[in-house]
PDB file of C-alpha atoms and ligand atoms in Angstrom:
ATOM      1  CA  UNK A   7     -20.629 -22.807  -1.408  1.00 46.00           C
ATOM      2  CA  UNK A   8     -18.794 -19.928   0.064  1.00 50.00           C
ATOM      3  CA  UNK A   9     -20.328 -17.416  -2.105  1.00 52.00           C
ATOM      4  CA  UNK A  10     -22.137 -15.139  -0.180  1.00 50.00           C
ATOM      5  CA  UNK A  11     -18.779 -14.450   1.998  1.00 52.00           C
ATOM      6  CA  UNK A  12     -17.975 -11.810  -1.039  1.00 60.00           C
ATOM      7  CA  UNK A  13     -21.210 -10.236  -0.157  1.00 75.00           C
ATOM      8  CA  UNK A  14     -21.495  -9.735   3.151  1.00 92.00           C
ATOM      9  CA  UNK A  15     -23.253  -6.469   4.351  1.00 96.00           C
ATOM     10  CA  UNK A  16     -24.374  -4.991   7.342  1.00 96.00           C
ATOM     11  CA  UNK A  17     -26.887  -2.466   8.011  1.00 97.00           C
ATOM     12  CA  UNK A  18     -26.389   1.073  10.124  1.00 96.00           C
ATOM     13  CA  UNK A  19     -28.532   3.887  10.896  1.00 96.00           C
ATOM     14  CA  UNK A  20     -27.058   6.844   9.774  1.00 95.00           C
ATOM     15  CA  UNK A  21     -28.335  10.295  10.349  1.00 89.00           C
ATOM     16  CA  UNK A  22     -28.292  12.824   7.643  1.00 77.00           C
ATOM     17  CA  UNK A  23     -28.002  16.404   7.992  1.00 68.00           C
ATOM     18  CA  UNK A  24     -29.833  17.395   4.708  1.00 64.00           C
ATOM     19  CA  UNK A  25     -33.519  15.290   5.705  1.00 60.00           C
ATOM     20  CA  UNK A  26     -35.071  15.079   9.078  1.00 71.00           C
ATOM     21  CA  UNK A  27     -33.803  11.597  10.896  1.00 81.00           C
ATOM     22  CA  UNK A  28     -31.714   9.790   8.837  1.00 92.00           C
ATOM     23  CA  UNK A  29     -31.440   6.050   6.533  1.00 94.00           C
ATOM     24  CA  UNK A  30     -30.719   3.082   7.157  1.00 96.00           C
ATOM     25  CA  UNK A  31     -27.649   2.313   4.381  1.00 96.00           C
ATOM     26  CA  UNK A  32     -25.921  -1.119   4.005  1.00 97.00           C
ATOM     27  CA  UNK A  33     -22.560  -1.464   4.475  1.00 97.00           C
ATOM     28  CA  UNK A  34     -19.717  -3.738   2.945  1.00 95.00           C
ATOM     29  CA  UNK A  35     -18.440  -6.202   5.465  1.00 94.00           C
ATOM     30  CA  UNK A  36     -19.257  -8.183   8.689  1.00 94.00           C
ATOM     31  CA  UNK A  37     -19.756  -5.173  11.228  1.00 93.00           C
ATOM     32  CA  UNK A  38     -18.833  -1.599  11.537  1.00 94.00           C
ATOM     33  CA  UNK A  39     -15.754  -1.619  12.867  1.00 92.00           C
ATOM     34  CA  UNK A  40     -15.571   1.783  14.168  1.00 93.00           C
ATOM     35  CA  UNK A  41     -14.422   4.025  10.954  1.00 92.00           C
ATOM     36  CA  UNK A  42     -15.752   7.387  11.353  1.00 94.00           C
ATOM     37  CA  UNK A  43     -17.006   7.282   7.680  1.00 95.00           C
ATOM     38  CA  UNK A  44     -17.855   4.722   5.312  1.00 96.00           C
ATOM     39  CA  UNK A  45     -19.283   4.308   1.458  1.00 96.00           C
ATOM     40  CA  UNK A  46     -22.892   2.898   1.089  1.00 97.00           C
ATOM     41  CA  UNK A  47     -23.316   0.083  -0.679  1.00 97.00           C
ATOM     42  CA  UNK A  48     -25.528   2.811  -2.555  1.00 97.00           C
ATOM     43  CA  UNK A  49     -22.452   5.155  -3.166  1.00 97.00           C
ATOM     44  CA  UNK A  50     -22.757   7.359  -0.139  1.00 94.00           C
ATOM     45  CA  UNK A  51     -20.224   8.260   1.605  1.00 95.00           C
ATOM     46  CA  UNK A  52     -21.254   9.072   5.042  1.00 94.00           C
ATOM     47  CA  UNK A  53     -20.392  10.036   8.163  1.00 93.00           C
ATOM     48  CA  UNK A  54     -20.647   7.260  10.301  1.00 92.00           C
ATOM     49  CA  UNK A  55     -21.630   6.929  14.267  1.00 89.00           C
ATOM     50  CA  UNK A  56     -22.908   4.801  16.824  1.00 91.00           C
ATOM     51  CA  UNK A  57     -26.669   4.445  16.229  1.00 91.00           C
ATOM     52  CA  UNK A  58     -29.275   5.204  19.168  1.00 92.00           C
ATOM     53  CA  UNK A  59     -31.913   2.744  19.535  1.00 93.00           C
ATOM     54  CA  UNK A  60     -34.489   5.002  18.257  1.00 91.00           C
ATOM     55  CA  UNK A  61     -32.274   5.228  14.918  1.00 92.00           C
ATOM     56  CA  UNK A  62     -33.108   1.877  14.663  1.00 93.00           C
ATOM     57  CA  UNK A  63     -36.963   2.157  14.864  1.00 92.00           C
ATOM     58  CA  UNK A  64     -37.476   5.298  13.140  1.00 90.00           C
ATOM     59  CA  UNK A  65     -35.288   5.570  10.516  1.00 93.00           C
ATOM     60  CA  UNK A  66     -36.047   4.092   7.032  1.00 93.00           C
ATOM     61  CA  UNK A  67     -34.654   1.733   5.051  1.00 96.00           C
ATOM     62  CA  UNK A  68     -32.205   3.202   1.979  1.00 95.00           C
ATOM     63  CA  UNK A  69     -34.473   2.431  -0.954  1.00 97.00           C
ATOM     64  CA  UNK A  70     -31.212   2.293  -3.118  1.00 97.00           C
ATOM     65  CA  UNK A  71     -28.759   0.269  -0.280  1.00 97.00           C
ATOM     66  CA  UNK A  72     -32.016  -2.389  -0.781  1.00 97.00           C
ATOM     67  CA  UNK A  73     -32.543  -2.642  -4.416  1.00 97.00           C
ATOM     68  CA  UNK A  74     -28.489  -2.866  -4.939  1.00 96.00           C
ATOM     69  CA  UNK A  75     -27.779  -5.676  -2.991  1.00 95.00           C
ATOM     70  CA  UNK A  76     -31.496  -7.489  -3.999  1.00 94.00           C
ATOM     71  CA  UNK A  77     -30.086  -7.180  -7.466  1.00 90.00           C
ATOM     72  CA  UNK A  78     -27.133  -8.865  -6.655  1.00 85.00           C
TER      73      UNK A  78
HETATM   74 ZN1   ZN B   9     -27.907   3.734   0.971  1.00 56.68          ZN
END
C-alpha cells in the first residue's frame, strides 16, 4: 500500500499580515523546499518563509488545512 505517498503534507508556520501572529497551513509534499510562496492545502496562497521557533509554539493550527486533509 503506497497510498498515502499521493498525500503527503507538511506543516509550516506562516505569518499573516491581516491577523496578529500567523497559522499553521499544510502544505503539499515532503518538505518546503525553499519556494518563496506556496498554495495551502486550504487554498491559500501565501507567502512563505523560514519559521522562528516561536512560530511554532504560538501560532495556531489552520482550522481549514486540518479538516481538508482529515476528510481525505
Ligand atoms: Zn490553511
Amino acid at each position: 500500500m503506497h497510498t498515502e505517498q499521493a498525500q503527503r503534507h507538511f506543516w509550516l508556520p506562516i505569518p499573516n499580515e491581516n491577523v496578529p501572529g500567523g497559522l499553521r497551513h499544510a502544505f503539499r509534499g515532503a518538505r518546503w523546499e525553499g519556494l518563496a510562496s506556496a498554495e495551502a492545502v486550504c487554498g491559500d496562497l501565501v507567502a512563505m518563509a523560514q519559521p522562528s521557533e516561536l512560530d511554532w509554539i504560538y501560532f495556531p493550527t489552520c482550522a481549514e488545512c486540518n479538516s481538508r486533509l482529515k476528510g481525505e
